[in-house]
Coordinates of C-alpha atoms in Angstrom, one line a residue:
X1 CA 0.0 0.0 0.0
X2 CA 1.2 3.5 -0.9
X3 CA 2.0 5.4 2.3
X4 CA 0.1 8.4 0.9
X5 CA -3.0 6.3 1.1
X6 CA -2.4 4.8 4.5
X7 CA -5.5 4.8 6.8
X8 CA -6.3 8.0 8.6
X9 CA -4.5 8.7 11.8
X10 CA -1.3 6.7 10.8
X11 CA 1.5 7.7 8.5
X12 CA 4.5 5.5 7.7
X13 CA 7.5 7.5 8.8
X14 CA 10.4 8.4 6.5
X15 CA 13.4 6.2 7.6
X16 CA 16.7 7.8 7.5
X17 CA 20.1 6.0 7.3
X18 CA 20.4 5.8 11.2
X19 CA 17.0 4.3 11.2
X20 CA 18.0 1.6 8.8
X21 CA 21.1 0.8 10.9
X22 CA 18.7 0.5 13.9
X23 CA 16.5 -1.9 12.0
X24 CA 19.4 -4.1 10.9
X25 CA 20.8 -4.1 14.4
X26 CA 17.5 -5.2 15.9
X27 CA 17.2 -8.0 13.3
X28 CA 20.7 -9.3 14.0
X29 CA 20.1 -9.2 17.7
X30 CA 16.8 -11.1 17.5
X31 CA 18.2 -13.7 15.2
X32 CA 21.2 -14.2 17.4
X33 CA 19.0 -14.5 20.5
X34 CA 16.3 -16.7 19.1
X35 CA 18.3 -19.0 16.8
X36 CA 19.7 -21.2 19.7
X37 CA 16.3 -21.3 21.2
X38 CA 14.9 -22.7 18.0
X39 CA 17.7 -25.2 17.6
X40 CA 17.6 -26.6 21.1
X41 CA 14.1 -26.2 22.3
X42 CA 12.0 -26.6 19.1
X43 CA 14.0 -28.8 16.9
X44 CA 16.4 -31.0 19.0
X45 CA 14.3 -31.7 22.1
X46 CA 10.9 -30.5 21.3
X47 CA 7.8 -32.4 19.8
X48 CA 7.7 -29.8 17.1
X49 CA 10.9 -31.2 15.5
X50 CA 9.5 -34.7 15.6
X51 CA 6.3 -33.7 14.0
X52 CA 8.2 -31.9 11.2
X53 CA 10.3 -35.0 10.5
X54 CA 7.2 -37.2 10.4
X55 CA 5.5 -34.8 8.0
X56 CA 8.6 -34.5 5.8
X57 CA 9.2 -30.8 6.4
X58 CA 12.9 -29.9 6.1
X59 CA 14.6 -28.0 8.9
X60 CA 15.8 -25.3 6.6
X61 CA 12.3 -24.2 5.6
X62 CA 11.4 -23.9 9.2
X63 CA 14.3 -21.7 9.9
X64 CA 13.6 -19.5 7.0
X65 CA 10.0 -19.0 8.2
X66 CA 11.1 -18.3 11.7
X67 CA 13.7 -15.7 10.4
X68 CA 11.1 -14.0 8.2
X69 CA 8.8 -13.5 11.2
X70 CA 11.8 -12.2 13.2
X71 CA 12.7 -9.8 10.4
X72 CA 9.1 -8.5 10.2
X73 CA 8.8 -8.2 13.9
X74 CA 12.1 -6.3 14.1
X75 CA 11.0 -3.9 11.4
X76 CA 7.8 -3.2 13.3
X77 CA 9.7 -2.6 16.5
X78 CA 12.3 -0.4 14.8
X79 CA 9.5 1.7 13.1
X80 CA 7.8 2.0 16.5
X81 CA 11.0 3.2 18.1
X82 CA 11.7 5.7 15.4
X83 CA 8.2 7.0 15.5
X84 CA 8.2 7.3 19.2
X85 CA 11.5 9.2 19.0
X86 CA 10.0 11.6 16.5
X87 CA 6.8 12.0 18.5
X88 CA 8.9 12.9 21.5
X89 CA 11.0 15.3 19.6
X90 CA 7.8 17.0 18.1
X91 CA 6.4 17.2 21.6
X92 CA 9.5 18.9 22.8
X93 CA 9.4 21.4 20.0
X94 CA 5.7 22.0 20.5
X95 CA 6.4 22.6 24.1
X96 CA 9.1 25.0 23.3
X97 CA 6.9 26.8 20.8
X98 CA 4.1 27.1 23.3
X99 CA 6.5 28.5 25.9
X100 CA 7.8 31.0 23.3
X101 CA 4.2 31.9 22.2
X102 CA 3.3 32.3 25.9
X103 CA 6.2 34.7 26.4
X104 CA 5.3 36.6 23.2
X105 CA 1.7 36.9 24.1
X106 CA 2.8 38.0 27.6
X107 CA 5.0 40.7 26.3
X108 CA 2.4 41.9 23.8
X109 CA -0.3 41.9 26.5
X110 CA 1.9 43.9 28.9
X111 CA 2.7 46.4 26.2
X112 CA -0.9 46.8 25.2
X113 CA -2.1 47.1 28.8
X114 CA 0.6 49.7 29.6
X115 CA -0.2 51.7 26.4
X116 CA -3.9 52.1 27.6
X117 CA -2.8 54.1 30.7
X118 CA -2.2 57.8 30.9
X119 CA 1.3 57.6 29.6
X120 CA 3.2 59.3 26.7
X121 CA 4.3 57.6 23.5
X122 CA 7.9 57.8 24.6
X123 CA 7.1 56.0 27.9
X124 CA 5.3 53.3 26.0
X125 CA 8.2 52.8 23.6
X126 CA 10.7 52.6 26.5
X127 CA 8.5 50.1 28.3
X128 CA 8.2 48.0 25.1
X129 CA 12.0 48.0 24.5
X130 CA 12.7 46.9 28.0
X131 CA 10.1 44.1 27.7
X132 CA 11.6 42.9 24.4
X133 CA 15.2 42.9 25.7
X134 CA 14.4 41.3 29.0
X135 CA 12.5 38.3 27.5
X136 CA 14.6 35.2 28.6
X137 CA 13.5 32.7 25.9
X138 CA 15.0 34.7 23.0
X139 CA 18.8 35.2 22.6
X140 CA 18.8 39.0 22.6
X141 CA 21.3 41.1 24.4
X142 CA 20.1 43.6 26.9
X143 CA 20.9 46.4 24.5
X144 CA 18.8 48.1 21.8
X145 CA 16.8 51.1 20.7
X146 CA 13.6 52.2 18.9
X147 CA 13.6 54.9 16.2
X148 CA 10.6 56.9 15.1
X149 CA 10.4 58.4 11.5
X150 CA 10.2 62.2 11.3
X151 CA 7.4 64.0 9.5
X152 CA 9.2 64.0 6.2
X153 CA 9.5 60.2 6.4
X154 CA 13.2 60.4 5.4
X155 CA 14.9 60.3 8.7
X156 CA 14.9 58.0 11.7
X157 CA 15.1 59.8 15.0
X158 CA 16.3 58.0 18.1
X159 CA 13.3 57.9 20.5
X160 CA 14.3 55.5 23.3
X161 CA 17.3 53.2 24.0
X162 CA 18.8 50.8 26.4
X163 CA 22.5 50.1 27.1
X164 CA 23.8 52.6 24.4
X165 CA 26.8 54.7 25.4
X166 CA 26.8 58.4 24.9
X167 CA 29.0 58.3 21.8
X168 CA 26.6 55.8 20.1
X169 CA 23.6 57.9 21.2
X170 CA 25.0 61.0 19.4
X171 CA 26.0 59.0 16.4
X172 CA 22.5 57.4 16.1
X173 CA 20.5 60.5 17.0
X174 CA 19.3 60.8 13.5
X175 CA 19.7 58.1 10.8
X176 CA 18.7 58.8 7.2
X177 CA 16.6 56.2 5.4
X178 CA 18.9 53.8 3.5
X179 CA 21.9 54.4 5.8
X180 CA 23.3 51.8 8.2
X181 CA 21.2 48.8 9.1
X182 CA 18.3 50.7 10.7
X183 CA 18.0 53.0 7.7
X184 CA 18.2 50.1 5.2
X185 CA 15.4 48.4 7.2
X186 CA 13.3 51.5 6.9
X187 CA 13.9 52.0 3.2
X188 CA 13.4 48.3 2.2
X189 CA 10.6 47.8 4.7
X190 CA 12.1 44.4 5.5
X191 CA 13.9 42.9 8.5
X192 CA 17.6 43.4 8.3
X193 CA 19.8 40.8 10.2
X194 CA 23.5 40.9 10.7
X195 CA 25.6 38.5 12.8
X196 CA 28.6 40.7 12.8
X197 CA 29.8 44.3 12.3
X198 CA 30.0 44.1 8.5
X199 CA 30.1 46.7 5.7
X200 CA 26.5 47.7 6.2
X201 CA 27.4 49.2 9.6
X202 CA 28.1 52.7 8.5
X203 CA 27.8 54.1 11.9
X204 CA 30.8 52.7 13.8
X205 CA 33.1 54.1 16.5
X206 CA 36.5 53.1 17.9
X207 CA 36.4 50.3 20.4
X208 CA 33.1 49.0 19.2
X209 CA 32.8 45.3 20.3
X210 CA 31.6 42.6 17.9
X211 CA 27.9 42.1 17.8
X212 CA 25.0 41.5 15.5
X213 CA 21.6 43.1 14.9
X214 CA 17.9 42.6 14.2
X215 CA 16.5 45.7 12.6
X216 CA 12.7 45.4 12.2
X217 CA 10.7 48.2 10.5
X218 CA 7.5 49.3 12.2
X219 CA 5.0 49.6 9.3
X220 CA 1.5 51.0 9.0
X221 CA -0.2 50.5 5.6
X222 CA 2.2 52.4 3.1
X223 CA 4.1 54.3 5.8
X224 CA 7.2 53.6 7.8
X225 CA 6.6 54.7 11.4
X226 CA 10.0 53.6 12.8
X227 CA 12.5 50.8 13.4
X228 CA 13.2 48.4 16.3
X229 CA 16.9 47.7 16.7
X230 CA 18.1 44.9 18.9
X231 CA 21.6 43.6 19.6
X232 CA 22.6 39.9 19.4
X233 CA 26.0 38.3 20.1
X234 CA 28.5 38.1 17.3
X235 CA 28.0 34.9 15.2
X236 CA 24.4 34.5 16.3
X237 CA 22.2 32.5 13.9
X238 CA 19.1 34.1 12.5
X239 CA 16.0 32.2 13.7
X240 CA 12.5 32.3 12.4
X241 CA 11.1 32.4 15.9
X242 CA 13.0 35.6 16.8
X243 CA 12.1 37.2 13.6
X244 CA 8.4 36.4 14.0
X245 CA 8.6 37.6 17.6
X246 CA 10.1 41.0 16.7
X247 CA 7.7 41.4 13.7
X248 CA 4.7 40.8 15.9
X249 CA 6.0 43.4 18.4
X250 CA 6.6 45.8 15.5
X251 CA 3.0 45.3 14.3
X252 CA 1.7 45.9 17.8
X253 CA 3.8 49.0 18.2
X254 CA 2.5 50.3 14.9
X255 CA -1.0 50.1 16.1
X256 CA -0.1 51.8 19.4
X257 CA 1.8 54.6 17.6
X258 CA -1.1 55.2 15.2
X259 CA -3.6 55.1 18.1
X260 CA -1.5 57.4 20.3
X261 CA -1.0 59.9 17.4
X262 CA -4.7 59.8 16.7
X263 CA -5.5 60.4 20.3
X264 CA -3.0 63.3 20.5
X265 CA -4.4 64.8 17.3
X266 CA -7.9 64.4 18.7
X267 CA -6.9 65.9 22.0
X268 CA -5.3 68.8 20.3
X269 CA -8.4 69.3 18.1
X270 CA -10.6 69.2 21.1
X271 CA -8.4 71.7 22.9
X272 CA -8.4 74.0 19.9
X273 CA -12.2 73.6 19.6
X274 CA -12.6 74.2 23.3
X275 CA -10.3 77.3 23.1
X276 CA -12.3 78.6 20.2
X277 CA -15.6 77.9 22.0
X278 CA -14.4 79.7 25.1
X279 CA -12.9 82.6 23.3
X280 CA -16.1 83.6 21.5
X281 CA -18.5 86.0 23.1
X282 CA -21.5 83.9 22.1
X283 CA -22.8 81.2 24.4
X284 CA -22.7 77.8 22.6
X285 CA -23.8 74.3 23.5
X286 CA -24.3 71.1 21.7
X287 CA -27.1 68.5 22.0
X288 CA -27.6 65.0 20.7
X289 CA -30.9 63.8 19.0
X290 CA -32.5 63.3 22.4
X291 CA -31.8 67.0 23.2
X292 CA -29.2 66.1 25.9
X293 CA -26.2 68.4 26.3
X294 CA -22.9 67.0 25.0
X295 CA -20.8 70.2 25.4
X296 CA -21.0 73.8 26.5
X297 CA -18.6 76.7 26.5
X298 CA -17.8 78.9 29.5
X299 CA -19.9 81.7 28.2
X300 CA -22.9 79.4 28.0
X301 CA -22.3 78.1 31.5
X302 CA -22.0 81.6 32.9
X303 CA -25.0 83.0 31.2
X304 CA -27.2 80.1 32.4
X305 CA -26.0 80.6 35.9
X306 CA -24.2 77.3 36.5
X307 CA -20.7 76.6 38.0
X308 CA -19.1 74.5 35.2
X309 CA -19.8 72.4 32.2
X310 CA -20.5 69.2 34.2
X311 CA -23.7 70.8 35.6
X312 CA -25.1 70.8 32.0
X313 CA -23.7 67.6 30.4
X314 CA -26.3 64.8 29.9
X315 CA -29.2 67.1 30.8
X316 CA -32.2 67.8 28.5
X317 CA -31.6 71.4 27.5
X318 CA -35.3 72.1 26.6
X319 CA -36.5 71.0 30.1
X320 CA -33.6 72.9 31.6
X321 CA -33.6 76.3 29.9
X322 CA -36.5 76.4 27.3
X323 CA -39.4 74.9 29.2
X324 CA -41.6 78.0 29.3
X325 CA -42.5 81.0 27.2
X326 CA -41.8 84.6 28.2
X327 CA -45.2 84.9 30.0
X328 CA -44.4 81.8 32.1
X329 CA -46.8 79.4 30.3
X330 CA -45.5 75.9 29.5
X331 CA -43.6 75.5 26.2
X332 CA -44.3 71.9 25.0
X333 CA -41.4 70.0 23.5
X334 CA -43.3 69.2 20.4
X335 CA -43.9 72.9 19.7
X336 CA -40.3 73.9 20.4
X337 CA -38.7 75.3 17.2
X338 CA -35.2 74.5 18.4
X339 CA -36.1 70.9 19.1
X340 CA -37.8 70.6 15.7
X341 CA -34.6 71.9 14.2
X342 CA -32.6 69.3 16.0
X343 CA -34.8 66.4 14.9
X344 CA -35.2 67.5 11.3
X345 CA -31.5 68.5 10.8
X346 CA -32.4 72.0 9.5
X347 CA -30.8 75.2 10.7
X348 CA -33.0 77.9 12.2
X349 CA -32.6 81.4 13.6
X350 CA -34.7 83.1 16.2
X351 CA -34.4 86.9 16.6
X352 CA -36.2 87.0 19.9
X353 CA -36.7 84.1 22.4
X354 CA -36.5 83.4 26.1
X355 CA -34.1 81.2 28.1
X356 CA -34.5 80.3 31.7
X357 CA -31.4 80.3 34.1
X358 CA -30.5 78.4 37.2
X359 CA -32.1 80.8 39.7
X360 CA -35.5 80.6 37.9
X361 CA -35.4 83.9 36.1
X362 CA -35.4 84.5 32.4
X363 CA -33.7 86.6 29.8
X364 CA -34.2 87.5 26.2
X365 CA -31.9 85.7 23.6
X366 CA -31.2 85.7 19.9
X367 CA -30.3 82.1 19.0
X368 CA -29.4 79.9 16.1
X369 CA -29.4 76.1 15.7
X370 CA -27.1 74.3 13.2
X371 CA -27.2 70.5 12.6
X372 CA -24.2 68.2 13.3
X373 CA -23.8 65.8 10.4
X374 CA -21.5 62.8 10.4
X375 CA -21.2 60.6 7.3
X376 CA -24.4 62.1 6.0
X377 CA -26.4 61.4 9.2
X378 CA -27.8 64.0 11.5
X379 CA -26.5 63.2 15.1
X380 CA -27.4 66.5 16.9
X381 CA -27.2 70.3 16.8
X382 CA -25.1 73.1 17.9
X383 CA -27.1 76.0 19.5
X384 CA -25.6 79.4 19.8
X385 CA -27.3 82.3 21.6
X386 CA -26.6 85.8 23.0
X387 CA -28.3 87.8 25.7
X388 CA -30.2 90.6 24.0
X389 CA -31.8 92.1 27.1
X390 CA -29.7 95.2 27.0
X391 CA -30.2 95.5 23.2
X392 CA -34.0 95.2 23.6
X393 CA -33.9 97.8 26.4
X394 CA -31.9 100.1 24.1
X395 CA -34.3 99.4 21.2
X396 CA -37.2 100.2 23.4
X397 CA -35.6 103.4 24.6
X398 CA -34.8 104.3 21.1
X399 CA -38.3 103.7 19.9
X400 CA -39.6 105.7 22.8
X401 CA -37.1 108.5 22.0
X402 CA -38.1 108.4 18.4
X403 CA -41.7 108.5 19.4
X404 CA -41.0 111.5 21.6
X405 CA -39.1 113.2 18.8
X406 CA -41.8 112.4 16.4
X407 CA -44.4 113.8 18.7
X408 CA -42.3 116.8 19.3
X409 CA -41.8 117.3 15.5
X410 CA -45.5 116.9 15.1
X411 CA -46.2 119.5 17.7
X412 CA -43.7 121.8 16.2
X413 CA -45.3 121.4 12.8
X414 CA -48.7 122.0 14.4
X415 CA -47.3 125.1 16.1
X416 CA -45.7 126.2 12.8
X417 CA -49.0 125.7 11.0
X418 CA -50.9 127.5 13.7
X419 CA -48.5 130.4 13.6
X420 CA -48.7 130.4 9.8
X421 CA -52.5 130.4 9.9
X422 CA -52.5 133.2 12.6
X423 CA -49.9 135.3 10.6
X424 CA -51.8 134.7 7.4
X425 CA -55.1 135.7 9.0
X426 CA -53.5 138.8 10.6
X427 CA -51.9 139.8 7.3
X428 CA -55.0 139.1 5.3
X429 CA -57.4 140.8 7.8
X430 CA -55.4 143.6 9.4
X431 CA -52.9 144.6 6.7
X432 CA -55.4 143.9 3.9
X433 CA -58.1 146.0 5.6
X434 CA -55.6 148.8 6.3
X435 CA -54.4 148.8 2.7
X436 CA -57.9 148.8 1.4
X437 CA -58.8 151.7 3.7
X438 CA -55.7 153.6 2.4
X439 CA -56.9 152.9 -1.2
X440 CA -60.3 154.2 -0.5
X441 CA -59.0 157.3 1.2
X442 CA -56.8 158.0 -1.8
X443 CA -59.7 157.7 -4.1
X444 CA -61.7 160.1 -2.0
X445 CA -58.7 162.5 -1.7
X446 CA -57.9 162.4 -5.5
X447 CA -61.5 163.4 -6.3
X448 CA -61.1 166.6 -4.2
X449 CA -57.8 167.8 -5.4
X450 CA -57.8 171.2 -7.3
X451 CA -58.0 170.9 -11.0
X452 CA -55.1 173.1 -11.6
X453 CA -52.8 170.7 -9.7
X454 CA -52.2 168.5 -12.6
X455 CA -49.3 166.5 -11.1
X456 CA -51.2 165.6 -7.9
X457 CA -53.9 163.4 -9.5
X458 CA -51.3 161.5 -11.4
X459 CA -49.3 161.0 -8.2
X460 CA -52.4 159.8 -6.3
X461 CA -53.2 157.3 -9.1
X462 CA -49.6 155.9 -8.8
X463 CA -50.1 155.5 -5.1
X464 CA -53.4 153.6 -5.7
X465 CA -51.6 151.3 -8.1
X466 CA -48.9 150.7 -5.5
X467 CA -51.4 149.9 -2.9
X468 CA -53.1 147.4 -5.3
X469 CA -49.8 145.7 -5.8
X470 CA -49.2 145.5 -2.1
X471 CA -52.7 144.1 -1.5
X472 CA -52.0 141.4 -4.2
X473 CA -48.7 140.6 -2.5
X474 CA -50.3 140.4 0.9
X475 CA -53.0 138.0 -0.5
X476 CA -50.3 135.9 -2.1
X477 CA -48.2 135.8 1.0
X478 CA -51.2 134.9 3.1
X479 CA -52.1 132.1 0.7
X480 CA -48.6 130.7 0.8
X481 CA -48.5 130.8 4.6
X482 CA -51.8 129.0 4.8
X483 CA -53.9 128.4 1.7
X484 CA -57.5 129.3 2.8
X485 CA -58.9 126.9 0.3
X486 CA -57.2 124.0 2.2
X487 CA -59.5 124.8 5.2
X488 CA -62.5 126.0 3.1
X489 CA -62.5 123.6 0.1
X490 CA -60.4 120.6 1.2
X491 CA -57.3 118.8 0.1
X492 CA -58.3 118.1 -3.5
X493 CA -58.9 121.8 -4.3
X494 CA -55.7 122.9 -2.6
X495 CA -53.7 120.4 -4.6
X496 CA -55.3 121.6 -7.9
X497 CA -54.6 125.3 -7.0
X498 CA -51.0 124.5 -5.9
X499 CA -50.2 122.6 -9.2
X500 CA -51.7 125.4 -11.3
X501 CA -49.6 128.0 -9.4
X502 CA -46.5 125.8 -10.0
X503 CA -47.3 125.5 -13.8
X504 CA -47.8 129.3 -14.1
X505 CA -44.6 130.1 -12.2
X506 CA -42.3 127.6 -14.0
X507 CA -44.2 127.3 -17.3
X508 CA -43.9 123.5 -16.9
X509 CA -46.5 121.2 -18.4
X510 CA -48.3 118.8 -16.1
X511 CA -50.9 116.1 -15.9
X512 CA -53.0 115.9 -12.7
X513 CA -55.0 112.8 -11.8
X514 CA -56.8 112.9 -8.4
X515 CA -59.0 109.9 -7.7
X516 CA -60.0 110.8 -4.1
X517 CA -63.6 111.0 -3.0
X518 CA -64.7 109.2 0.1
X519 CA -62.1 109.9 2.9
X520 CA -62.8 112.0 6.0
X521 CA -61.1 115.4 6.2
X522 CA -58.3 115.6 8.7
X523 CA -56.7 119.1 9.0
X524 CA -53.4 117.9 10.3
X525 CA -53.0 115.0 7.9
X526 CA -54.3 117.1 4.9
X527 CA -51.8 119.8 5.8
X528 CA -49.0 117.3 6.0
X529 CA -49.9 115.9 2.5
X530 CA -50.2 119.4 1.0
X531 CA -46.8 120.6 2.5
X532 CA -45.1 117.5 1.1
X533 CA -46.6 118.2 -2.3
X534 CA -45.6 121.8 -2.0
X535 CA -42.0 121.0 -1.0
X536 CA -41.6 118.4 -3.8
X537 CA -42.8 120.9 -6.5
X538 CA -40.4 123.5 -5.0
X539 CA -37.5 121.0 -5.3
X540 CA -38.5 120.3 -8.9
X541 CA -38.6 124.0 -9.7
X542 CA -35.1 124.6 -8.1
X543 CA -33.1 121.5 -9.1
X544 CA -34.8 119.2 -11.6
X545 CA -34.8 121.3 -14.8
X546 CA -37.9 119.5 -15.8
X547 CA -40.6 120.6 -18.3
X548 CA -43.2 118.0 -17.5
X549 CA -44.6 116.8 -14.3
X550 CA -47.2 114.1 -13.5
X551 CA -49.1 114.2 -10.2
X552 CA -51.5 111.4 -9.2
X553 CA -53.4 110.6 -6.0
X554 CA -55.2 107.3 -5.5
X555 CA -57.0 105.4 -2.7
X556 CA -55.7 101.9 -2.3
X557 CA -56.7 99.7 0.7
X558 CA -57.3 102.6 3.1
X559 CA -54.1 104.2 2.0
X560 CA -53.7 107.5 0.2
X561 CA -51.0 107.1 -2.4
X562 CA -49.5 110.4 -3.8
X563 CA -47.0 110.1 -6.6
X564 CA -45.1 113.0 -8.2
X565 CA -42.9 112.3 -11.3
X566 CA -40.8 114.6 -13.4
X567 CA -38.7 114.3 -16.5
X568 CA -35.7 116.3 -15.2
X569 CA -32.1 115.4 -14.5
X570 CA -33.0 113.0 -11.6
X571 CA -31.4 112.7 -8.2
X572 CA -28.2 111.1 -7.0
X573 CA -28.3 108.3 -4.4
X574 CA -25.9 110.3 -2.2
X575 CA -28.6 113.1 -2.0
X576 CA -31.3 110.6 -1.3
X577 CA -29.3 109.3 1.7
X578 CA -28.0 112.7 2.7
X579 CA -29.1 114.7 5.7
X580 CA -31.1 117.1 3.6
X581 CA -33.5 119.1 5.9
X582 CA -36.1 119.1 3.2
X583 CA -36.2 115.4 2.8
X584 CA -35.9 114.8 6.5
X585 CA -38.9 117.1 7.1
X586 CA -41.0 115.3 4.5
X587 CA -40.1 111.9 6.0
X588 CA -41.0 113.1 9.5
X589 CA -44.3 114.6 8.3
X590 CA -45.2 111.2 6.7
X591 CA -44.0 109.2 9.7
X592 CA -46.1 111.3 12.1
X593 CA -49.2 109.9 10.6
X594 CA -47.9 106.4 10.1
X595 CA -47.0 106.9 6.5
X596 CA -43.9 106.4 4.3
X597 CA -42.1 108.8 2.1
X598 CA -39.6 107.8 -0.6
X599 CA -37.8 109.3 -3.5
X600 CA -35.9 107.6 -6.2
X601 CA -34.2 108.3 -9.6
X602 CA -36.0 106.8 -12.6
X603 CA -34.2 104.7 -15.2
X604 CA -35.6 106.7 -18.1
X605 CA -34.6 110.0 -16.4
X606 CA -36.1 112.2 -13.8
X607 CA -37.2 111.3 -10.3
X608 CA -40.3 110.0 -8.5
X609 CA -41.6 111.0 -5.1
X610 CA -44.0 108.6 -3.4
X611 CA -46.1 109.2 -0.3
X612 CA -48.2 106.4 1.2
X613 CA -50.3 107.5 4.2
X614 CA -53.3 105.8 5.9
X615 CA -56.6 107.5 6.1
X616 CA -60.2 106.8 7.5
X617 CA -63.1 106.4 5.1
X618 CA -66.0 108.8 5.4
X619 CA -68.2 111.2 3.5
X620 CA -66.6 114.5 2.3

């Protein structure tokens, strides 16, 4: 039977030359021992010999048969002895391998356990080197070093060492890739073994004793992280066990180095992030999808009235600071806009909201929420907020101040109009009546002058003409101060008269479209509209150089819309935004009654004034 097809569980061992010698020796010994026994006991004196003679069996055949059995038996015994020897040898080797693996696993376990503690990378490497060199089952000298590759990945820097003298430390402080045994191991990414100080030892010094090296690269993916350098005695034989041991240690250190660097990078990133968070004036906190706090900066902790970040971590921020509205009523979680932004992953901004602090009081905030995405998944949100209590107080004070100023301006306008009305009435009544009386007296006097005083009647007529001019001027001045038709006939008539006066004075063509019928008269409002129209037409006459003007007034949704267009040279944006008293006055007049005033340049040339002011419907 072919040995390759022997039954399972048994394999015929390969017999070497010493094995054959053993088989032959066993056969000779057995034949030598048993042959006298066969001759004396079986053949000469035993019944077996007599039976053989009686049956005609020759003695020689019997001896051959017995020798064959002896040979087969000796072969079986020899094979059993050889197999037993090999089994024993295998058991010893397995036991040695188990011991070596145990020590290897023990070294790796100690290194991994130590690396998980609060220690630096240098301390881990030093501990690892000592653990490697102190392992008794491997034939390593208590001398070695570990190098780490620099950022350029072109130089090995001596990180830790054991047993190196000062001269060797200086010599090996930095080893370029490709130089000496360590550099060659880094550049080739393979284990370099040397049993003596040969030509590859480029870093040598006087008095260096004979020795050998294992130089094992520490690899991670496509990068060289460093090199483990151990010393062996001169003439030491390279063994697979030692190479595998050092390779496994190098692989373990590669993982530790990468992990430690990753943790250092993460810690630095966290420190930078925390520094950035703490340096900003805004309060910032982060929450997970359950709304529980995962971080908070110092400004946030201080604004919310807590001692440190630990008071907030893990707590539901809605229940803690956003549980109620400004009036104290409960703010349900499902209605909370910030919580909705967290769950939907959408950013939001609230101009005015309320947060509650540790002592139970509240303050106004402006806040924003931005989603935290990781690999396309929403895992929470970052909420930033700022205290706007002072800003709201300033805004309220500013609004109150503006309201006071507007009321003051309104009152000043009213006083101004009252004074204008009073002056116009006094001029019209007192001065007009006086001038009319003078004119009548001159008529009476001119009729009684002597006929022979030819120059006196002519002089009297000139005085009457002068009085007529003065009366006309008084009437015009009275009308400009306060058009009587504004009080007597209403806004529409006053606008028609003012536009006609403007056209006569400037010889400018115009189109007037007044579609106002059913709004209640309001003296103050109508005066404001009329004065804005009057000021706009005055500006056109002075600056626009226009020869055509369109004036329209419409009623739209309880609003009076007055529009004045011209085809002049237009107006610059700088003048629109300037502090012109005329424009400011018109804006304030409109604002007093809740209206809006605007002026803009038209693309086709000219400018447009728009006044939008509310009114009450009624019967005129």
